Coordinates of C-alpha atoms in Angstrom, one line a residue:
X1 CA -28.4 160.8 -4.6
X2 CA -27.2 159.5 -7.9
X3 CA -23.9 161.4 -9.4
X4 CA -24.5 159.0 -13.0
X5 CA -25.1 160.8 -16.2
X6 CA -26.0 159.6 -19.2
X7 CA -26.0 162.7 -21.5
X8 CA -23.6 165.4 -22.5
X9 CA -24.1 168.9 -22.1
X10 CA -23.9 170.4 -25.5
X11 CA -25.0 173.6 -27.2
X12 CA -27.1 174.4 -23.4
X13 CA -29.4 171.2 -23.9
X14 CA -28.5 167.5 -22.2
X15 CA -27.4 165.1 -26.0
X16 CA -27.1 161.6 -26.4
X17 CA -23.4 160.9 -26.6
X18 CA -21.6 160.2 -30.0
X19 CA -20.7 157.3 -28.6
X20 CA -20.8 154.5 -26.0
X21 CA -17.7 155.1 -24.2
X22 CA -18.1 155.7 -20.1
X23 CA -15.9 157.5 -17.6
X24 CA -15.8 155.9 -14.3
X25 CA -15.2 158.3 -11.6
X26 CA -13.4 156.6 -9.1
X27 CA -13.1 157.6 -5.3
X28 CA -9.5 158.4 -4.6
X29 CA -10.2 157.4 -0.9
X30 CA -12.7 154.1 -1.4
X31 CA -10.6 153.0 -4.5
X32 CA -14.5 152.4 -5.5
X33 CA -16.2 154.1 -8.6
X34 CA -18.9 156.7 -7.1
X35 CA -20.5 157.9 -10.7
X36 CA -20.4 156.6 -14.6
X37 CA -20.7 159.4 -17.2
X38 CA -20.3 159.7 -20.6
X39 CA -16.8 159.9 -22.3
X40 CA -16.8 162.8 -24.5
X41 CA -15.8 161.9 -28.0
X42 CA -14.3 164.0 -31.5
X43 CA -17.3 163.7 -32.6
X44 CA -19.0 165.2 -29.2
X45 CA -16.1 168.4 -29.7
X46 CA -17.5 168.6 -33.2
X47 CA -21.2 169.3 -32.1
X48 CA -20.1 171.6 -29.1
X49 CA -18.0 173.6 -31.8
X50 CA -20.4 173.8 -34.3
X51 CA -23.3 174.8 -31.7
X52 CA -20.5 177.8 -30.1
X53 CA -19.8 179.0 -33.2
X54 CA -23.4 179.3 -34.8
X55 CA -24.4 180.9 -31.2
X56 CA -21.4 183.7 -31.8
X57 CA -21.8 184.0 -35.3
X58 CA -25.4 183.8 -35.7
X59 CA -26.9 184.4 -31.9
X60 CA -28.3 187.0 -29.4
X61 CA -25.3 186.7 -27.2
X62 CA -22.5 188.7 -28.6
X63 CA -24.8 191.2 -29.7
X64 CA -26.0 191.6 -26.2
X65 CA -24.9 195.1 -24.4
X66 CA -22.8 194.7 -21.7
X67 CA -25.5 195.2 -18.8
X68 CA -27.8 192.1 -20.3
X69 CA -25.2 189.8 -20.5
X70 CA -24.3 190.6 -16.4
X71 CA -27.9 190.5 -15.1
X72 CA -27.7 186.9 -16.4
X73 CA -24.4 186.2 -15.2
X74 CA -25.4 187.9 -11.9
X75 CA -28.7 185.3 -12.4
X76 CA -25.9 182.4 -12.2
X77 CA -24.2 183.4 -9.1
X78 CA -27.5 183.4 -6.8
X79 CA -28.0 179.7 -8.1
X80 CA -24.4 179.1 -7.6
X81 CA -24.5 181.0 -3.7
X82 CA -27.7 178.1 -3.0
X83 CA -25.1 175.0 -4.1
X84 CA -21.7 175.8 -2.1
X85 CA -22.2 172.7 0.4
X86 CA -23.5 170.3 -2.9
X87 CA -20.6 171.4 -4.8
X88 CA -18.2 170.9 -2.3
X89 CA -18.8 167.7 -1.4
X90 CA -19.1 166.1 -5.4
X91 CA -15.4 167.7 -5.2
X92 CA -14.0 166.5 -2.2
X93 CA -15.8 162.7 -3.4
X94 CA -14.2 163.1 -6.9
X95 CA -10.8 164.2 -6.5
X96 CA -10.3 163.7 -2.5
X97 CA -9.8 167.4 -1.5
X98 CA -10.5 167.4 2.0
X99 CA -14.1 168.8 2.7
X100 CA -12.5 171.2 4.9
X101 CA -10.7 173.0 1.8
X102 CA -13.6 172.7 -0.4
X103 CA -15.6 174.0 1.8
X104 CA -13.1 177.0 2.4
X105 CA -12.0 177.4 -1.7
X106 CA -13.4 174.6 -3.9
X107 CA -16.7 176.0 -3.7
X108 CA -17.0 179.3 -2.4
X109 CA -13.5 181.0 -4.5
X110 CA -15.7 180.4 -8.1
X111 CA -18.8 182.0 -6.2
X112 CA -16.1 184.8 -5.4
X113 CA -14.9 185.1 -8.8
X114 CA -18.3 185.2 -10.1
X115 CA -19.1 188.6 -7.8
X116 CA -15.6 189.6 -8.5
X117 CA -16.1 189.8 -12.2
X118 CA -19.5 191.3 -12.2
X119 CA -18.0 193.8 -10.4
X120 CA -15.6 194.3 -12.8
X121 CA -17.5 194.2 -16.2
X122 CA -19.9 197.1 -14.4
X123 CA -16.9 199.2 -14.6
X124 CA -15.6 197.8 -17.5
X125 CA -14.1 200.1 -20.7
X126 CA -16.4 198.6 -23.5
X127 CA -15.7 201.5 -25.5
X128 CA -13.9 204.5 -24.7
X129 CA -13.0 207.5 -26.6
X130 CA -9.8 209.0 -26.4
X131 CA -7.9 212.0 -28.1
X132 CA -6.1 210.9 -31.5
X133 CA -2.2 212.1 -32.4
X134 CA -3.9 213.4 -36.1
X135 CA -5.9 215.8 -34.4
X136 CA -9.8 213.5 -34.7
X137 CA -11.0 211.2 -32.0
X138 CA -10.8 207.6 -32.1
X139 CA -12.7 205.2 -30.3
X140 CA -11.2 201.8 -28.4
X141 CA -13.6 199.0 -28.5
X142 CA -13.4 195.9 -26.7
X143 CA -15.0 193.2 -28.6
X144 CA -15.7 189.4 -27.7
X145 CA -12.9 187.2 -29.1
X146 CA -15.0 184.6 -29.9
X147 CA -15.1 180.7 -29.6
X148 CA -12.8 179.9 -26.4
X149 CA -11.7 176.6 -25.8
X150 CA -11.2 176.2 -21.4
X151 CA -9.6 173.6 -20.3
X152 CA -9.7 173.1 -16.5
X153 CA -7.8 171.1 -14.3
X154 CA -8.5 168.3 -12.0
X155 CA -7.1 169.6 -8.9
X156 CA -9.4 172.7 -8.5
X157 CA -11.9 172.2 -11.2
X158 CA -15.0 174.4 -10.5
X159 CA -12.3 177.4 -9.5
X160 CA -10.2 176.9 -12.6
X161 CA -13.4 176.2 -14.7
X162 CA -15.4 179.5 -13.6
X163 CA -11.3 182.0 -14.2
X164 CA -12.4 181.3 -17.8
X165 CA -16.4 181.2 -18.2
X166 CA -17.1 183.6 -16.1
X167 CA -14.8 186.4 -17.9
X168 CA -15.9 184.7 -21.4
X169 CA -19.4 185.1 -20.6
X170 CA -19.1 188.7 -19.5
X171 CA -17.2 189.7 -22.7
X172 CA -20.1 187.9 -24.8
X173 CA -17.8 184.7 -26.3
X174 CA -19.1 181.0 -26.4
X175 CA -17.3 178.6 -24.3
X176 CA -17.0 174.9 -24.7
X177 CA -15.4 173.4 -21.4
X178 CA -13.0 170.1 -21.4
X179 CA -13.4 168.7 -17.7
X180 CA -10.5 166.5 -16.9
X181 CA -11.7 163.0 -17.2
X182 CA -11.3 162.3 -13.7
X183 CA -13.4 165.5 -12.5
X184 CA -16.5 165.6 -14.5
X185 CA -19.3 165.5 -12.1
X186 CA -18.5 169.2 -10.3
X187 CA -19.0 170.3 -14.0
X188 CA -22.4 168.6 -15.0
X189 CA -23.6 170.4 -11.5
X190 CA -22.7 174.0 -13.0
X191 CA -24.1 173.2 -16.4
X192 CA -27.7 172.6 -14.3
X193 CA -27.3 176.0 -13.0
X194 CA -26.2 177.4 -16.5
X195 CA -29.5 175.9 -17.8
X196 CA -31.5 177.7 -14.7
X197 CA -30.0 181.1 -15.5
X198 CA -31.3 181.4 -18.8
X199 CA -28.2 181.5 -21.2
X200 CA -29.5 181.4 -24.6
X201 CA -28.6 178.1 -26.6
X202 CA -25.2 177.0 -27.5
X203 CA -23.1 179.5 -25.4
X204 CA -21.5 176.9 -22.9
X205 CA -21.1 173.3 -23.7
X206 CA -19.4 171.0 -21.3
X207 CA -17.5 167.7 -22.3
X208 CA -15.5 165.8 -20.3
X209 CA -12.9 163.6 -21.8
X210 CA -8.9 162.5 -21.8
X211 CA -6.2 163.8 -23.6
X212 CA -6.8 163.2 -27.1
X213 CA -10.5 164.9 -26.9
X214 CA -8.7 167.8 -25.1
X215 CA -6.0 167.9 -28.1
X216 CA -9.1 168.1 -30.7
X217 CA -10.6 170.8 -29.3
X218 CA -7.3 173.0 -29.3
X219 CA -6.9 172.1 -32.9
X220 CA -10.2 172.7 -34.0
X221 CA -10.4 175.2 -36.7
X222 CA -13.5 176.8 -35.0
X223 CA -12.4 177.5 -31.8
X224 CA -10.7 181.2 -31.4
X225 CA -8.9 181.3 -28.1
X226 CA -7.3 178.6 -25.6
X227 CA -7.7 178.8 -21.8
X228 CA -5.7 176.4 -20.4
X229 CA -4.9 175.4 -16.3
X230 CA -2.4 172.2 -15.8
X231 CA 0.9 171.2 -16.4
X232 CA 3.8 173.2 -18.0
X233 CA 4.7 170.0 -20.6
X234 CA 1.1 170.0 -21.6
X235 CA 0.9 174.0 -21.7
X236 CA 4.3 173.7 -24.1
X237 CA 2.0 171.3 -26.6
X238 CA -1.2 173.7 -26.5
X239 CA 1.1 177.0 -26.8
X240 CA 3.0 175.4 -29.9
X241 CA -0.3 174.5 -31.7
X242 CA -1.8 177.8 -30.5
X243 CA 1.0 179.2 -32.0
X244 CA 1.0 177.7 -35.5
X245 CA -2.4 179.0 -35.8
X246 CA -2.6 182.0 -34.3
X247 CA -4.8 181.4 -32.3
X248 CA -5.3 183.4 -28.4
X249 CA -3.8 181.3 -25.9
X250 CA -3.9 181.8 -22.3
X251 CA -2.0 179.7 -20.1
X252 CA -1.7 178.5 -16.4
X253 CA 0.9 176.5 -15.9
X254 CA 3.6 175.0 -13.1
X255 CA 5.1 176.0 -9.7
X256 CA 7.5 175.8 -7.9
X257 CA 7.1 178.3 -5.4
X258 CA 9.4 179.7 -2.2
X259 CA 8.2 180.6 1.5
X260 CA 11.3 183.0 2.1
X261 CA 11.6 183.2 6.4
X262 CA 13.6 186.2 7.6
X263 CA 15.5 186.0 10.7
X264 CA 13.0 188.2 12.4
X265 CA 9.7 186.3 11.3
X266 CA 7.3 184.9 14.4
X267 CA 8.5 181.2 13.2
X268 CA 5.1 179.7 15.5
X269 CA 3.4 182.1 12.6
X270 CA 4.9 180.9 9.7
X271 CA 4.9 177.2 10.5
X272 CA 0.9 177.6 11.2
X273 CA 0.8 179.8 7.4
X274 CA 2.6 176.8 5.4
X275 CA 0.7 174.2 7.3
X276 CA -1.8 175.7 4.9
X277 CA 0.1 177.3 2.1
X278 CA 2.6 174.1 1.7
X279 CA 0.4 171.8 1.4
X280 CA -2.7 173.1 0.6
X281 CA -5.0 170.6 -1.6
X282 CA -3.5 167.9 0.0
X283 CA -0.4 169.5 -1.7
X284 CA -1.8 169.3 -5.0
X285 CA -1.9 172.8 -5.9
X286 CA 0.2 175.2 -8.9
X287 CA 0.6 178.4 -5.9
X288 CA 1.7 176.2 -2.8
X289 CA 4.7 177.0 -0.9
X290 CA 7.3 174.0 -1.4
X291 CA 10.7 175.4 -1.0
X292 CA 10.9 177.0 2.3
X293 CA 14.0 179.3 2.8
X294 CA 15.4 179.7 5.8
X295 CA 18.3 181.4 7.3
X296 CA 21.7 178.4 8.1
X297 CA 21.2 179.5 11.7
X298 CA 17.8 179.0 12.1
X299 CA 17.6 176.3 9.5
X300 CA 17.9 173.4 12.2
X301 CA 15.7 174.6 14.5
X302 CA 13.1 176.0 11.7
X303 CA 12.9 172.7 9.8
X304 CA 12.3 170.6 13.3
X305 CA 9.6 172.7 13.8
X306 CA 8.4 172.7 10.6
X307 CA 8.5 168.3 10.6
X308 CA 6.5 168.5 13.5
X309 CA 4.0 170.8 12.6
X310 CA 3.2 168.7 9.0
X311 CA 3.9 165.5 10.2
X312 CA 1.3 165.8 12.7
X313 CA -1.4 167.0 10.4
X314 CA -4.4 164.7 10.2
X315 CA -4.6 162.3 7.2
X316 CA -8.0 160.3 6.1
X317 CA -11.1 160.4 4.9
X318 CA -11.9 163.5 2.6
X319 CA -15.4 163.8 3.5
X320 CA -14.2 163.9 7.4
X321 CA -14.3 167.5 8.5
X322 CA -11.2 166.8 11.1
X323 CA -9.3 165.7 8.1
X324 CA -6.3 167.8 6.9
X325 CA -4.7 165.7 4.2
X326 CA -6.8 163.6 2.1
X327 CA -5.6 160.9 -1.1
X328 CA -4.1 162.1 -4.6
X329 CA -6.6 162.3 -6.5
X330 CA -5.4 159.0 -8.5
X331 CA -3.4 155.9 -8.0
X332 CA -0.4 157.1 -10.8
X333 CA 0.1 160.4 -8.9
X334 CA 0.2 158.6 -5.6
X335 CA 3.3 156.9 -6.8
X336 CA 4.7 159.9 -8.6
X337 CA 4.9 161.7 -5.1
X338 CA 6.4 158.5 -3.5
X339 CA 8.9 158.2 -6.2
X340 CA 10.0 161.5 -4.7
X341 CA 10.3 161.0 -1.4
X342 CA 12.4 157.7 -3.0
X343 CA 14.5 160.4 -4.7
X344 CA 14.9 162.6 -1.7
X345 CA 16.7 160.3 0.0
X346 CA 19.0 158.9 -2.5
X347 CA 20.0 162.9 -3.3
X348 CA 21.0 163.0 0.2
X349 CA 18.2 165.8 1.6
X350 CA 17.3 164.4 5.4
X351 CA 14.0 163.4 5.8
X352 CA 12.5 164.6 9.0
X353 CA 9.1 163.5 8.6
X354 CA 6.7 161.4 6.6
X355 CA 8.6 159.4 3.8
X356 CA 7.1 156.3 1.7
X357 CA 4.7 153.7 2.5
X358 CA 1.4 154.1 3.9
X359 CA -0.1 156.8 6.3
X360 CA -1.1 154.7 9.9
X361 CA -4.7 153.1 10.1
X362 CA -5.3 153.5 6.0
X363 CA -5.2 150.0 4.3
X364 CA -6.9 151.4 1.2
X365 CA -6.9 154.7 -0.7
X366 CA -3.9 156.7 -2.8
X367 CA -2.3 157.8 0.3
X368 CA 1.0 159.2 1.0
X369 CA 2.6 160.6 4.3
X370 CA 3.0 164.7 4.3
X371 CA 6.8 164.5 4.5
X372 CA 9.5 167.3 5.4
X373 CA 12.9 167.0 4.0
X374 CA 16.0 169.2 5.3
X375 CA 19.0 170.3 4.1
X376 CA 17.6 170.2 0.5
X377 CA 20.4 171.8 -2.2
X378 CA 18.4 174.1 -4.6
X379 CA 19.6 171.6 -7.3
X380 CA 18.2 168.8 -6.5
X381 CA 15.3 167.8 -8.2
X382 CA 12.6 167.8 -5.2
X383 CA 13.8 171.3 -5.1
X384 CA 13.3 171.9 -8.9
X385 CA 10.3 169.9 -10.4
X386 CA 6.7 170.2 -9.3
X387 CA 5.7 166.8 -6.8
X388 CA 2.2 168.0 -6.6
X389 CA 2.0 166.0 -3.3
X390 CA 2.3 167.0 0.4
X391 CA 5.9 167.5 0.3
X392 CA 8.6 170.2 1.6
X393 CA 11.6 171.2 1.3
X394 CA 13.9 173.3 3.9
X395 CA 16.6 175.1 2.6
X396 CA 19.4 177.2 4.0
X397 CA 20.4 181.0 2.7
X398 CA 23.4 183.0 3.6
X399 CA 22.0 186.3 3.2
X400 CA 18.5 188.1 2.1
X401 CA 20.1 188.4 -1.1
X402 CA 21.1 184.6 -1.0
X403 CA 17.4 183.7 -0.2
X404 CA 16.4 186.1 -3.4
X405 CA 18.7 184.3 -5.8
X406 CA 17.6 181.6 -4.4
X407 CA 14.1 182.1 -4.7
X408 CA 15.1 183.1 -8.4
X409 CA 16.8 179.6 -9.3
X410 CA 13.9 178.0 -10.9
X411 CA 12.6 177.8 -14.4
X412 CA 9.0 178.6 -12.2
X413 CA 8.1 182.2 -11.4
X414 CA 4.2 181.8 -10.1
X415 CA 3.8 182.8 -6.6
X416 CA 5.6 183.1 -3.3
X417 CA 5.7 184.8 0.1
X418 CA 8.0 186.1 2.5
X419 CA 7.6 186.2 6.7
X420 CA 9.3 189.3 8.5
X421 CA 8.0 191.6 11.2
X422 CA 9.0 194.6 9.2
X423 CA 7.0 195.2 6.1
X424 CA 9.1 197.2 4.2
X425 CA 11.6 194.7 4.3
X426 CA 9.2 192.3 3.1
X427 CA 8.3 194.2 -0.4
X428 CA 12.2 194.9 -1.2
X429 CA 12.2 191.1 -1.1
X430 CA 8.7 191.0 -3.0
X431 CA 10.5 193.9 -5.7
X432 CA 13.1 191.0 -6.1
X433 CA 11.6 187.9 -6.7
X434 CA 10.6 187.4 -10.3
X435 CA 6.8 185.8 -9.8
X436 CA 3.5 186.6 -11.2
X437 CA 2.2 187.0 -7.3
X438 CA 3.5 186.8 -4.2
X439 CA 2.5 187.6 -0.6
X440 CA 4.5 189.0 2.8
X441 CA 3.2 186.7 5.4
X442 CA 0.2 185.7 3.9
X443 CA -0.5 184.3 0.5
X444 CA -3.9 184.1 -1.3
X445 CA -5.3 185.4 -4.8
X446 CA -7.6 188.5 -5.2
X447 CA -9.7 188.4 -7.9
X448 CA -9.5 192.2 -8.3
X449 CA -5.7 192.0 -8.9
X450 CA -4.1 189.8 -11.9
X451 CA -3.3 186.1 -11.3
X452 CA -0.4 184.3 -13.6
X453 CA 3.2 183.5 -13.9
X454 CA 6.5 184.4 -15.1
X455 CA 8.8 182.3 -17.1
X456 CA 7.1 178.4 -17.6
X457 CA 4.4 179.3 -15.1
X458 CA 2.5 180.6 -18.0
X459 CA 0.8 183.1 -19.9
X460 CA -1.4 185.9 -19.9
X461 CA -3.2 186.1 -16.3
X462 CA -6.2 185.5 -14.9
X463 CA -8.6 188.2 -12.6
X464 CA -9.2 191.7 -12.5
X465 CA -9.6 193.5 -15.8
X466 CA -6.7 192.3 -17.3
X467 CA -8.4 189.0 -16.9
X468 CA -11.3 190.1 -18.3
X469 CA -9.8 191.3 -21.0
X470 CA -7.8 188.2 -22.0
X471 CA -11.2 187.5 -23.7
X472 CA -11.5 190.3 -26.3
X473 CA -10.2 191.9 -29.2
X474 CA -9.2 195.3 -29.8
X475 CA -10.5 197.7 -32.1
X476 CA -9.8 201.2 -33.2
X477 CA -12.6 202.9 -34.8
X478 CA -11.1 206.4 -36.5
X479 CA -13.8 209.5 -36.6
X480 CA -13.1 211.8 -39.2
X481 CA -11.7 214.9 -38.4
X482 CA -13.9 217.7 -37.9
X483 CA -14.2 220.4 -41.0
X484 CA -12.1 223.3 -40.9

């Protein structure tokens, strides 16, 4: 089976490209390019634009009801249930999430989503009348906001792709979708099943491309709202143009995130938890666990354990089901994690497993070892900026309320959990951390409940209605009042 294209998805319909240009997708574990697609240009924005806008301004979708536009969604997530095992592997070959974890989340959490929000729009408060303070009704309307702009990440690309189509779709808005340049095949396999479910033309184009192509399409003049999943610097840029023009802007950003233990936690059940939740994605994930607090007494004893555990995890081939840690997903972040581990050590954390150089038995591929450090201070910087690798750090706390300031001491505020026997104590801790989500010994997302972050983690959030309705506008509609 081929993965090459040679046409980009615009307006619903496979276009020549504007120009020549080609993305090589490269195989983080081969070091060997797997697919060529086109490289999305201006002039390719342009065209997707132009085809969203005339299909909101002009088209049947917006002006659907409700219950149309979800039969057809709900259309899309039978094609979408028949895929899971196709779309898990392109990921896993693309980006070198191990096949285990794309076939646990890559694939299956979009399905998810999909279900989650039809759910949702069925319930959904399109328009609802309510009593006015002047003595006639008004009516609240919830109206498509337009044109959206979503701009996926390459990390989790089909989950972070579908948190904004899917809502946007539901709502009635027209979507053009910026792949990351280095994930664009997991997105030519959804526009196939876009094109199978019947959405009229020009509601979703799909155009992968680098930076610059990305900034267009944030500046365009015809696009209404921003979705955006990556890094906090980049979300800074898109929120200052956003800004400027008033445009809707949702953002996704950063973490930094902390596993708080409590002295009466099952520690064999909280090591097993961040052997997932620490290094999830190979470590490349916003929501995983990297600061581990732990009490000063148990912190020796804790972090050995820990170093064991993730040390010993199984590194190699993504497409190798007995693989728990595959590559970064490119060469640059392979040595941006390994400049880490570099400055660990020379900030004087103790490195108890892993550390620079290559994992055993791998000559080629952008490898690094899943490393634990101990006795990290909560100022130094592998304790304060995201790695994005497969990288801990153990930390000692005087007190619950030590572990809670703690916790607090970043300029992150996305996710976290706590491990403790007694409930209760866990959501006073919960109450106290300031994150957008957080779990007591357990972490994952529910797509009923909102997703997003405080402070540079983001804004706006993502699932359940209030992600639905990050994609319409509000409109009070004023009934006269009755005659006397």
């Amino acid at each position: 089976m081929t993965l090459d294209r040679d046409a980009l998805f615009i307006g619903g319909t496979w276009a020549t490209p504007a120009t020549d240009a080609v993305l090589e997708v490269v195989s983080p574990h081969s070091e060997e390019v797997v697919a060529r697609v086109p490289e999305g240009s201006t002039g390719d924005i342009d065209a997707a634009v132009a085809a969203a806008r005339r299909a909101f301004d002009e088209g049947p979708w917006p002006r659907m009801s409700p219950a149309e536009r979800i039969d057809i969604v709900q259309t899309l997530s039978g094609l979408y249930a028949a895929k899971l095992d196709e779309m898990a592997t392109i990921i896993s070959t693309e980006m070198g999430s191990p096949i285990s974890f794309s076939s646990l989340a890559q694939a299956p959490a979009p399905w998810m989503q999909i279900e989650a929000f039809l759910a949702i729009a069925r319930e959904f408060p399109w328009e609802a009348t309510r009593p006015g303070a002047l003595g006639a009704e008004v009516v609240v309307c919830h109206e498509p906001v337009g044109v959206v702009a979503a701009i996926p990440p390459w990390n989790v690309p089909q989950f972070t792709i579908l948190s904004k189509v899917i809502p946007a779709l539901l709502t009635g808005c027209t979507v053009v979708v910026k792949p990351a340049p280095e994930t664009p095949l997991d997105g030519y396999l959804l526009a196939e099943l876009l094109v199978e479910a019947g959405l009229p033309e020009g509601v979703v184009s799909i155009v992968a491309g680098g930076r610059d192509v990305g900034e267009h399409l944030v500046r365009h003049p015809g696009i209404d709202k921003v979705a955006f999943t990556g890094s906090t610097a980049a979300g800074r840029t898109i929120g200052a143009i956003c800004g400027e023009q008033l445009k809707r802007v949702s953002l996704e950003l950063g973490g930094k995130s902390a596993a708080i233990i409590l002295d009466d936690a099952d520690e064999a059940a909280a090591i097993e938890g961040l052997k997932f939740l620490g290094v999830m994605n190979s470590g490349q994930a916003c929501v995983a666990q990297t600061r581990v607090l732990v009490s000063r007494e148990r912190h020796d004893s804790f972090a050995a354990a820990l170093a064991a555990a993730i040390g010993g995890m199984k590194v190699g081939d993504p497409l190798d089901p007995a693989t728990e840690i595959g590559p970064m997903v490119a060469r640059r972040q392979q040595e941006r994690v390994a400049s880490y581990i570099r400055i660990g050590q020379e900030e004087g954390a103790q490195l108890l497993a892993g550390g620079e150089g290559r994992p055993e038995g791998l000559d080629r591929g952008w490898y690094v070892r899943p490393t634990v450090f101990a006795g990290v201070d909560n100022k130094m910087r592998i304790a304060r900026e995201e790695i994005f690798g497969p990288v801990l750090s153990v930390i000692a706390y005087d007190d619950v309320a030590d572990a809670v300031r703690i916790a607090n001491d970043s300029e992150y505020g996305l996710a976290g959990t706590v491990w403790t026997a007694d409930q209760e104590a866990g959501l006073e801790v919960a109450r106290g951390v300031r994150t957008g989500t957080y779990g007591i010994n357990t972490y994952t997302m529910d797509f009923a409940a909102p997703f997003g972050g405080f402070k540079a983690s983001g804004l706006g959030r993502e699932f359940g209605p209030e992600g639905l309705a990050q994609y319409t506008e509000l409109k009070s509609v004023y009934l006269s009042a009755p005659p006397m």
